[in-house]
Amino acid sequence: MKKNRPVKILVSVLLVLVMLVALSACGGGDALKGTWEGHSQDMAVTWTFNGKGSCETTNEYGIKDTGTYSVDGDTAKIKLSNWDEALDYHFEVDGNSLSLVADESYRPSYELTKK
């Protein structure tokens, strides 16, 4: 019985390590989740990302739009209902600041602060 004890301990440790790796792959959360206020080049705007793939934006004139988003690394693919296609934005979160920079220069980019 004592011969099997080191094997059981080793198997237990390996199982714990596998579980930790699996859980860390699922974790991390959504860096965009929350409500962010700020501006694009030409107007004030509020973005809300729910952390589950839905988003909403409201501009300074009270015009709202809803849509979906997904995150892959430092790129957010955002599709609002009034847009013809999904747009890729490179983003950077630094504390309470969020920069959304459009892939295409003629699209608006945003500098936002977490509300």
PDB file of C-alpha atoms in Angstrom:
ATOM      1  CA  MET A   1       0.000   0.000   0.000  1.00  0.00           C
ATOM      2  CA  LYS A   2       2.834   2.415   0.785  1.00  0.00           C
ATOM      3  CA  LYS A   3       4.260   1.838  -2.706  1.00  0.00           C
ATOM      4  CA  ASN A   4       1.084   3.263  -4.283  1.00  0.00           C
ATOM      5  CA  ARG A   5       1.033   6.381  -2.133  1.00  0.00           C
ATOM      6  CA  PRO A   6       3.585   8.382  -4.189  1.00  0.00           C
ATOM      7  CA  VAL A   7       1.697   7.468  -7.366  1.00  0.00           C
ATOM      8  CA  LYS A   8      -1.609   8.632  -5.851  1.00  0.00           C
ATOM      9  CA  ILE A   9      -0.037  11.912  -4.752  1.00  0.00           C
ATOM     10  CA  LEU A  10       1.458  12.450  -8.201  1.00  0.00           C
ATOM     11  CA  VAL A  11      -1.862  11.726  -9.916  1.00  0.00           C
ATOM     12  CA  SER A  12      -3.662  14.080  -7.517  1.00  0.00           C
ATOM     13  CA  VAL A  13      -1.192  16.892  -8.163  1.00  0.00           C
ATOM     14  CA  LEU A  14      -1.437  16.387 -11.927  1.00  0.00           C
ATOM     15  CA  LEU A  15      -5.253  16.487 -11.759  1.00  0.00           C
ATOM     16  CA  VAL A  16      -5.154  19.747  -9.817  1.00  0.00           C
ATOM     17  CA  LEU A  17      -2.749  21.260 -12.362  1.00  0.00           C
ATOM     18  CA  VAL A  18      -4.943  20.191 -15.283  1.00  0.00           C
ATOM     19  CA  MET A  19      -8.002  21.714 -13.597  1.00  0.00           C
ATOM     20  CA  LEU A  20      -6.157  24.990 -12.952  1.00  0.00           C
ATOM     21  CA  VAL A  21      -5.046  25.236 -16.572  1.00  0.00           C
ATOM     22  CA  ALA A  22      -8.575  24.489 -17.800  1.00  0.00           C
ATOM     23  CA  LEU A  23     -10.114  27.094 -15.502  1.00  0.00           C
ATOM     24  CA  SER A  24      -7.561  29.756 -16.385  1.00  0.00           C
ATOM     25  CA  ALA A  25      -8.303  29.268 -20.087  1.00  0.00           C
ATOM     26  CA  CYS A  26     -11.946  30.112 -19.389  1.00  0.00           C
ATOM     27  CA  GLY A  27     -11.184  33.024 -17.122  1.00  0.00           C
ATOM     28  CA  GLY A  28      -9.929  36.509 -17.650  1.00  0.00           C
ATOM     29  CA  GLY A  29     -13.297  38.031 -18.280  1.00  0.00           C
ATOM     30  CA  ASP A  30     -14.250  40.521 -20.929  1.00  0.00           C
ATOM     31  CA  ALA A  31     -11.972  43.571 -20.870  1.00  0.00           C
ATOM     32  CA  LEU A  32     -14.678  45.685 -22.530  1.00  0.00           C
ATOM     33  CA  LYS A  33     -17.459  44.826 -20.081  1.00  0.00           C
ATOM     34  CA  GLY A  34     -19.057  47.906 -18.552  1.00  0.00           C
ATOM     35  CA  THR A  35     -20.234  51.372 -19.504  1.00  0.00           C
ATOM     36  CA  TRP A  36     -17.733  53.748 -21.082  1.00  0.00           C
ATOM     37  CA  GLU A  37     -18.189  57.470 -21.778  1.00  0.00           C
ATOM     38  CA  GLY A  38     -16.115  59.696 -23.991  1.00  0.00           C
ATOM     39  CA  HIS A  39     -15.892  60.945 -27.528  1.00  0.00           C
ATOM     40  CA  SER A  40     -15.094  60.111 -31.101  1.00  0.00           C
ATOM     41  CA  GLN A  41     -13.513  62.678 -33.381  1.00  0.00           C
ATOM     42  CA  ASP A  42     -16.774  64.609 -33.672  1.00  0.00           C
ATOM     43  CA  MET A  43     -19.194  63.797 -30.824  1.00  0.00           C
ATOM     44  CA  ALA A  44     -19.732  62.566 -27.282  1.00  0.00           C
ATOM     45  CA  VAL A  45     -20.757  58.936 -26.985  1.00  0.00           C
ATOM     46  CA  THR A  46     -21.502  56.244 -24.407  1.00  0.00           C
ATOM     47  CA  TRP A  47     -20.762  52.582 -25.086  1.00  0.00           C
ATOM     48  CA  THR A  48     -22.089  49.736 -22.930  1.00  0.00           C
ATOM     49  CA  PHE A  49     -20.710  46.218 -23.349  1.00  0.00           C
ATOM     50  CA  ASN A  50     -22.599  43.584 -21.328  1.00  0.00           C
ATOM     51  CA  GLY A  51     -19.798  41.022 -21.225  1.00  0.00           C
ATOM     52  CA  LYS A  52     -21.923  38.465 -23.073  1.00  0.00           C
ATOM     53  CA  GLY A  53     -21.644  39.704 -26.648  1.00  0.00           C
ATOM     54  CA  SER A  54     -24.260  42.476 -26.687  1.00  0.00           C
ATOM     55  CA  CYS A  55     -23.522  46.185 -26.810  1.00  0.00           C
ATOM     56  CA  GLU A  56     -25.302  49.510 -26.984  1.00  0.00           C
ATOM     57  CA  THR A  57     -24.167  52.978 -27.923  1.00  0.00           C
ATOM     58  CA  THR A  58     -25.796  56.363 -27.354  1.00  0.00           C
ATOM     59  CA  ASN A  59     -24.516  59.595 -28.862  1.00  0.00           C
ATOM     60  CA  GLU A  60     -24.811  63.144 -27.491  1.00  0.00           C
ATOM     61  CA  TYR A  61     -28.105  63.617 -29.362  1.00  0.00           C
ATOM     62  CA  GLY A  62     -29.694  60.667 -27.557  1.00  0.00           C
ATOM     63  CA  ILE A  63     -29.646  58.396 -30.596  1.00  0.00           C
ATOM     64  CA  LYS A  64     -29.218  54.774 -29.453  1.00  0.00           C
ATOM     65  CA  ASP A  65     -28.118  51.729 -31.362  1.00  0.00           C
ATOM     66  CA  THR A  66     -27.720  48.136 -30.245  1.00  0.00           C
ATOM     67  CA  GLY A  67     -25.569  45.373 -31.590  1.00  0.00           C
ATOM     68  CA  THR A  68     -23.189  42.546 -30.937  1.00  0.00           C
ATOM     69  CA  TYR A  69     -19.463  42.228 -30.373  1.00  0.00           C
ATOM     70  CA  SER A  70     -16.781  39.630 -29.910  1.00  0.00           C
ATOM     71  CA  VAL A  71     -13.249  39.930 -28.595  1.00  0.00           C
ATOM     72  CA  ASP A  72     -10.199  38.173 -29.995  1.00  0.00           C
ATOM     73  CA  GLY A  73      -6.989  39.282 -28.325  1.00  0.00           C
ATOM     74  CA  ASP A  74      -6.822  43.062 -28.656  1.00  0.00           C
ATOM     75  CA  THR A  75      -9.411  43.230 -31.451  1.00  0.00           C
ATOM     76  CA  ALA A  76     -13.135  43.769 -30.970  1.00  0.00           C
ATOM     77  CA  LYS A  77     -15.447  42.952 -33.865  1.00  0.00           C
ATOM     78  CA  ILE A  78     -18.499  45.199 -33.427  1.00  0.00           C
ATOM     79  CA  LYS A  79     -21.725  45.066 -35.450  1.00  0.00           C
ATOM     80  CA  LEU A  80     -24.380  47.680 -34.701  1.00  0.00           C
ATOM     81  CA  SER A  81     -27.865  47.324 -36.169  1.00  0.00           C
ATOM     82  CA  ASN A  82     -27.512  50.407 -38.382  1.00  0.00           C
ATOM     83  CA  TRP A  83     -24.106  49.372 -39.776  1.00  0.00           C
ATOM     84  CA  ASP A  84     -23.871  47.436 -43.029  1.00  0.00           C
ATOM     85  CA  GLU A  85     -21.108  45.201 -41.720  1.00  0.00           C
ATOM     86  CA  ALA A  86     -19.147  44.333 -38.606  1.00  0.00           C
ATOM     87  CA  LEU A  87     -16.109  46.518 -37.996  1.00  0.00           C
ATOM     88  CA  ASP A  88     -12.813  45.573 -36.385  1.00  0.00           C
ATOM     89  CA  TYR A  89     -11.505  47.861 -33.655  1.00  0.00           C
ATOM     90  CA  HIS A  90      -8.142  47.455 -31.980  1.00  0.00           C
ATOM     91  CA  PHE A  91      -8.608  48.269 -28.322  1.00  0.00           C
ATOM     92  CA  GLU A  92      -6.479  49.004 -25.309  1.00  0.00           C
ATOM     93  CA  VAL A  93      -7.705  49.151 -21.734  1.00  0.00           C
ATOM     94  CA  ASP A  94      -5.463  51.042 -19.329  1.00  0.00           C
ATOM     95  CA  GLY A  95      -7.091  51.227 -15.911  1.00  0.00           C
ATOM     96  CA  ASN A  96     -10.336  53.130 -16.454  1.00  0.00           C
ATOM     97  CA  SER A  97      -9.448  54.231 -20.001  1.00  0.00           C
ATOM     98  CA  LEU A  98     -10.473  52.488 -23.207  1.00  0.00           C
ATOM     99  CA  SER A  99      -9.220  53.310 -26.691  1.00  0.00           C
ATOM    100  CA  LEU A 100     -11.139  51.867 -29.639  1.00  0.00           C
ATOM    101  CA  VAL A 101      -9.240  52.451 -32.878  1.00  0.00           C
ATOM    102  CA  ALA A 102     -10.957  51.546 -36.144  1.00  0.00           C
ATOM    103  CA  ASP A 103      -9.076  49.492 -38.718  1.00  0.00           C
ATOM    104  CA  GLU A 104     -10.234  51.868 -41.435  1.00  0.00           C
ATOM    105  CA  SER A 105      -9.112  55.479 -41.063  1.00  0.00           C
ATOM    106  CA  TYR A 106     -12.439  56.933 -42.224  1.00  0.00           C
ATOM    107  CA  ARG A 107     -14.320  55.164 -39.391  1.00  0.00           C
ATOM    108  CA  PRO A 108     -14.613  56.875 -36.003  1.00  0.00           C
ATOM    109  CA  SER A 109     -12.240  55.928 -33.201  1.00  0.00           C
ATOM    110  CA  TYR A 110     -13.088  56.467 -29.537  1.00  0.00           C
ATOM    111  CA  GLU A 111     -11.357  57.556 -26.334  1.00  0.00           C
ATOM    112  CA  LEU A 112     -13.508  56.465 -23.393  1.00  0.00           C
ATOM    113  CA  THR A 113     -13.500  56.407 -19.588  1.00  0.00           C
ATOM    114  CA  LYS A 114     -15.233  53.741 -17.506  1.00  0.00           C
ATOM    115  CA  LYS A 115     -18.336  55.069 -15.827  1.00  0.00           C
TER     116      LYS A 115
END
